[in-house]
Tab-separated table of C-alpha atoms in Angstrom:
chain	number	residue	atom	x	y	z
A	1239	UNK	CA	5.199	42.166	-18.114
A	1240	UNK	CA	6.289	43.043	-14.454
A	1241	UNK	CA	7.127	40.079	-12.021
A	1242	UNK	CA	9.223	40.765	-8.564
A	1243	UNK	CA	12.441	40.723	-8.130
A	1244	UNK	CA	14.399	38.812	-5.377
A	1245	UNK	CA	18.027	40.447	-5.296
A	1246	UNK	CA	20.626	36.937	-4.351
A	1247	UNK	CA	23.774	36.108	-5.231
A	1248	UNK	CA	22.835	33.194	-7.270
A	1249	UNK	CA	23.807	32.162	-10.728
A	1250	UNK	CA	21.032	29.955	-12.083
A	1251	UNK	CA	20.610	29.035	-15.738
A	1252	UNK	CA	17.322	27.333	-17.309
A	1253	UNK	CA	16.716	24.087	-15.971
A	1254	UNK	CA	18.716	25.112	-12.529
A	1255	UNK	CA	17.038	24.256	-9.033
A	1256	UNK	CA	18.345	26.139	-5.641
A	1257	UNK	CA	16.873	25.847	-2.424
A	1258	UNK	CA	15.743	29.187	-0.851
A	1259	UNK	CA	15.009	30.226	3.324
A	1260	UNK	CA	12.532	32.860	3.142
A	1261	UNK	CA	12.062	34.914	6.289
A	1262	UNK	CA	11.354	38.758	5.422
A	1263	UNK	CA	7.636	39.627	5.127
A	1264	UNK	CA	8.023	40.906	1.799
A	1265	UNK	CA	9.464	37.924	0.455
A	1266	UNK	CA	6.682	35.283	1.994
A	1267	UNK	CA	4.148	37.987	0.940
A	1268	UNK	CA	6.227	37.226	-3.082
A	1269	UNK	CA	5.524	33.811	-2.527
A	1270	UNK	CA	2.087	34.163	-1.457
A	1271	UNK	CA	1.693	35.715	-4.996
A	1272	UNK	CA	3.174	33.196	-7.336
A	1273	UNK	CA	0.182	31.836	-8.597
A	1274	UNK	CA	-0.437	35.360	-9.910
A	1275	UNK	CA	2.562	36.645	-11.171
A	1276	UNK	CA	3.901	33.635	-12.631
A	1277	UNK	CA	6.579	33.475	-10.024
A	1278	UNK	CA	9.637	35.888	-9.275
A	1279	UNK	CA	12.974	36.776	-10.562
A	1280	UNK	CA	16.484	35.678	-8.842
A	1281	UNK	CA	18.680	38.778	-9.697
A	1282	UNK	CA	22.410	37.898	-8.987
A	1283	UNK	CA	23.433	41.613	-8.357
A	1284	UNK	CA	22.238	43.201	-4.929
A	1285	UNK	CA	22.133	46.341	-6.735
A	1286	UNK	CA	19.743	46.013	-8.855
A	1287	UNK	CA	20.291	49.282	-10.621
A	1288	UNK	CA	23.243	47.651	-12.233
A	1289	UNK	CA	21.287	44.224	-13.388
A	1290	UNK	CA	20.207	44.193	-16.870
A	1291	UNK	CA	18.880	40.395	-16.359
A	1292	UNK	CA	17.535	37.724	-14.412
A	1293	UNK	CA	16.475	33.953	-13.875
A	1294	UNK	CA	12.737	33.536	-13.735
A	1295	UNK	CA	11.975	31.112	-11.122
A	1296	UNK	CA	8.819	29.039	-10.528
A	1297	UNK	CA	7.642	27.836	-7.123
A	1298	UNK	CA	7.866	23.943	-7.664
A	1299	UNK	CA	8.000	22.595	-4.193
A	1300	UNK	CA	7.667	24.692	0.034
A	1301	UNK	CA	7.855	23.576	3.363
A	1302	UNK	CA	8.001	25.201	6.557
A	1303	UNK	CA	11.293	24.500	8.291
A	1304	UNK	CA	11.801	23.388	12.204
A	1305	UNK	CA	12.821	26.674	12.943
A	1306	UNK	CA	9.441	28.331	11.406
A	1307	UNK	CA	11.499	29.655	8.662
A	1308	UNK	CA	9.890	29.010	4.769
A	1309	UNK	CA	11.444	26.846	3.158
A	1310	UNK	CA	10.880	26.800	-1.223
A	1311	UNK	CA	12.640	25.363	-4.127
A	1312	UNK	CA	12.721	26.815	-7.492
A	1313	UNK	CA	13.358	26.578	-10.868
A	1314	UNK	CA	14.491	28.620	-13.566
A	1315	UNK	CA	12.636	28.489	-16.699
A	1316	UNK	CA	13.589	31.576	-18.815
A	1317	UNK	CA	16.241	34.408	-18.706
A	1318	UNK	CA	14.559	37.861	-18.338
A	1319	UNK	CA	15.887	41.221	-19.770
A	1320	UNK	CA	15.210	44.122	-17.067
A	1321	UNK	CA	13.719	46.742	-18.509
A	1322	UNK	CA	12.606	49.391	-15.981
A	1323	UNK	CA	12.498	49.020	-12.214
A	1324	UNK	CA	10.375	50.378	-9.738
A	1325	UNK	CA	10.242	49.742	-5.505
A	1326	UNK	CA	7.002	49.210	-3.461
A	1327	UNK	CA	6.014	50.379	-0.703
A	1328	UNK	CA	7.022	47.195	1.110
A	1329	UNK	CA	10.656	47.378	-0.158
A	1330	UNK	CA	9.606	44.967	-2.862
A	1331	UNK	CA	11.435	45.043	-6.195
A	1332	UNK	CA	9.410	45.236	-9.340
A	1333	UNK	CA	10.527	45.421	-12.706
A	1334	UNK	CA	9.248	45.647	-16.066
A	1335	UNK	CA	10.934	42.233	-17.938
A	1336	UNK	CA	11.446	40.809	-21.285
A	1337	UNK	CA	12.458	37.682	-22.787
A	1338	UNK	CA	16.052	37.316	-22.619
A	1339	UNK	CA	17.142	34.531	-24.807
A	1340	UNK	CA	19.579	31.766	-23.902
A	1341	UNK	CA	21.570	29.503	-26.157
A	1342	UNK	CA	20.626	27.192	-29.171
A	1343	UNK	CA	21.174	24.085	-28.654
A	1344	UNK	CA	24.702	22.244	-28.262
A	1345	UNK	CA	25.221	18.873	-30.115
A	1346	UNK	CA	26.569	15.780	-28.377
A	1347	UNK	CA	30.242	15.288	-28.880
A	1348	UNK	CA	32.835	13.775	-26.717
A	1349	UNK	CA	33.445	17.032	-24.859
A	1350	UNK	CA	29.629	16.631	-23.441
A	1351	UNK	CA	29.933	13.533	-23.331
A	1352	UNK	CA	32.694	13.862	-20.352
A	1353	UNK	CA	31.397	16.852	-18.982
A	1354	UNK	CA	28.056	14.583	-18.234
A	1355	UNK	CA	29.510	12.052	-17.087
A	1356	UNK	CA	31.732	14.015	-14.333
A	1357	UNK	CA	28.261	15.506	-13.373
A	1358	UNK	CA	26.883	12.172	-12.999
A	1359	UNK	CA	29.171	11.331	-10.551
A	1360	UNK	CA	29.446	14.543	-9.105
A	1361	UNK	CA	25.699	14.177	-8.167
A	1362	UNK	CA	26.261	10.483	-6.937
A	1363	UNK	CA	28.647	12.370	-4.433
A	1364	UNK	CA	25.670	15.560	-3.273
A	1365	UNK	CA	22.816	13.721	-2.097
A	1366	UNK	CA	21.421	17.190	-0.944
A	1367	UNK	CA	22.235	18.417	-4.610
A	1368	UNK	CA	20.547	15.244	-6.268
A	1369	UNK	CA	17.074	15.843	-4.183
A	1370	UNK	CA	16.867	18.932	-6.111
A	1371	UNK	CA	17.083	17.575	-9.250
A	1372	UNK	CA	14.440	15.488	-9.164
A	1373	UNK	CA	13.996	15.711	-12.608
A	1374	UNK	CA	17.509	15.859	-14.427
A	1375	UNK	CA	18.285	16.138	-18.265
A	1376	UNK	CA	21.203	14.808	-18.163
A	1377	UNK	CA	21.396	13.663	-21.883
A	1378	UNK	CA	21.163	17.552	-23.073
A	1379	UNK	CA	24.503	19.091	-23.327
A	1380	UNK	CA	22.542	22.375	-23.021
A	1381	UNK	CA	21.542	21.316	-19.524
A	1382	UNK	CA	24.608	19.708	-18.240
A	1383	UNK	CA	26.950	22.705	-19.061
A	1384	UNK	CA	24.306	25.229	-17.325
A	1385	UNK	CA	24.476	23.151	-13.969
A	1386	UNK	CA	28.429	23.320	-14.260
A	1387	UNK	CA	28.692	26.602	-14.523
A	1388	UNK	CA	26.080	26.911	-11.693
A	1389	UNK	CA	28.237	25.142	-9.349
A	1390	UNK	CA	31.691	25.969	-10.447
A	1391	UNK	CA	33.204	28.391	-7.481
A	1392	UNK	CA	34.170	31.691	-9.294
A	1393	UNK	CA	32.589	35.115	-9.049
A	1394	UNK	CA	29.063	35.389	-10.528
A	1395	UNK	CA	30.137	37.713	-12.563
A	1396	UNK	CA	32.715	36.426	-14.346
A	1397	UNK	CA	29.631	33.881	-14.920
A	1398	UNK	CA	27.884	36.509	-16.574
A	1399	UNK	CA	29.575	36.438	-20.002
A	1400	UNK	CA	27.716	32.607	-20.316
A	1401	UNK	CA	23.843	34.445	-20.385
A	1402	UNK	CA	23.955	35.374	-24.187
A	1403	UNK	CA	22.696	33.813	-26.171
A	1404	UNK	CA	25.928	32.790	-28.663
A	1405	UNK	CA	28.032	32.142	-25.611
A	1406	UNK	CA	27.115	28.592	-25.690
A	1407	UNK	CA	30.055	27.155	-27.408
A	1408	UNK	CA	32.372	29.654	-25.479
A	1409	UNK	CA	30.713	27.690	-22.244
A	1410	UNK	CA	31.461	24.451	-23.566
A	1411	UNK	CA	35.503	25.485	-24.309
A	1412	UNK	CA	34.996	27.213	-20.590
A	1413	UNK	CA	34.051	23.944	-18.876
A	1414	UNK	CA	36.596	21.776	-20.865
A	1415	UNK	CA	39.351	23.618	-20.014
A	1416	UNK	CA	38.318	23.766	-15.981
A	1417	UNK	CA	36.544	20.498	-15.498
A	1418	UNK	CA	38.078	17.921	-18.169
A	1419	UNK	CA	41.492	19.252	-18.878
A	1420	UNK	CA	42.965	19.540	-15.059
A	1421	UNK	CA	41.556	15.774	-14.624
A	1422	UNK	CA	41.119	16.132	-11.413
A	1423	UNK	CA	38.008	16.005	-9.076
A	1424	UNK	CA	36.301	19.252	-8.437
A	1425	UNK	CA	35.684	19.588	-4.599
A	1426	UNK	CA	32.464	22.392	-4.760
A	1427	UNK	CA	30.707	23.629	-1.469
A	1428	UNK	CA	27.003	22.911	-1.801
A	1429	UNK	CA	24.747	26.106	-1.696
């Protein structure tokens, strides 16, 4: 399958939202074609020619902004593999893509149990984060520790080790050490 590519430095998970300004023509022209190719890829790398993955992103809501810029919010429903790249003629990124798949399912202990209910309140706190999340999951551990490590300020790719697919327990250890064993609040800038 091919599907664009939209190089950002953006860590998003399945089940993550982000907000996105689009203002190059070859971007709105990527949006314009959603319906057909299924959506687009967030690749975290801005060179691309080191990315072996990505989060595929569907459109879910648009608007255009005061300033005449786009404005669309996606959501990432699957982890891709990149396969093979190619550019247009445009500048537009194209890549051949796979299935990438992304962790089996964590079971509710009182680890998760925290870590939701710091996110809770941590979403209480970011209206602007909350609007996004329209829809929330917050009773899946898988779910909760994806949106921490989405927001947690450290280098996106020291993130990176969390795509595999048997790094899920290694996530959960991750997040209880930084979130529920400093017991303090975690202060994050909103994207």
């Amino acid at each position: 399958m091919q599907i664009p590519i939209f190089p950002l430095p953006i860590f998003l998970l399945p089940g993550g939202v982000t907000r996105l300004r689009i203002f190059e023509q070859r971007y709105i022209n990527m949006i314009k074609n959603c319906q057909q190719t299924k959506g687009f890829a967030i690749s975290i790398n801005q060179s691309t020619k080191k990315q072996h993955w990505a989060s595929w992103v569907e459109l879910i809501d648009f608007e255009l902004g005061d300033d005449g810029i786009l404005i669309v919010d996606v959501r990432c429903h699957q982890l891709l593999s990149i396969n093979s790249r190619s550019v247009q003629e445009d500048g537009l990124i194209v890549a051949e893509v796979s299935s990438h798949p992304h962790w089996q399912p964590l079971g509710r202990n009182e680890k998760t149990a925290e870590l939701t209910s710091q996110l809770q309140m941590f979403f209480r706190k970011n209206e602007d984060l909350s609007s996004l999340y329209k829809d929330n999951f917050i009773d899946d551990p898988n779910w909760v520790c994806a949106r921490w490590l989405e927001l947690l300020p450290i280098n996106n790719t020291a993130k990176e080790c969390f795509i595999a697919e048997s790094s899920a327990v290694q996530a959960l250890d991750f997040l209880n050490m930084v979130i529920l064993e400093k017991q303090s609040e975690i202060e994050l800038p909103i994207k």
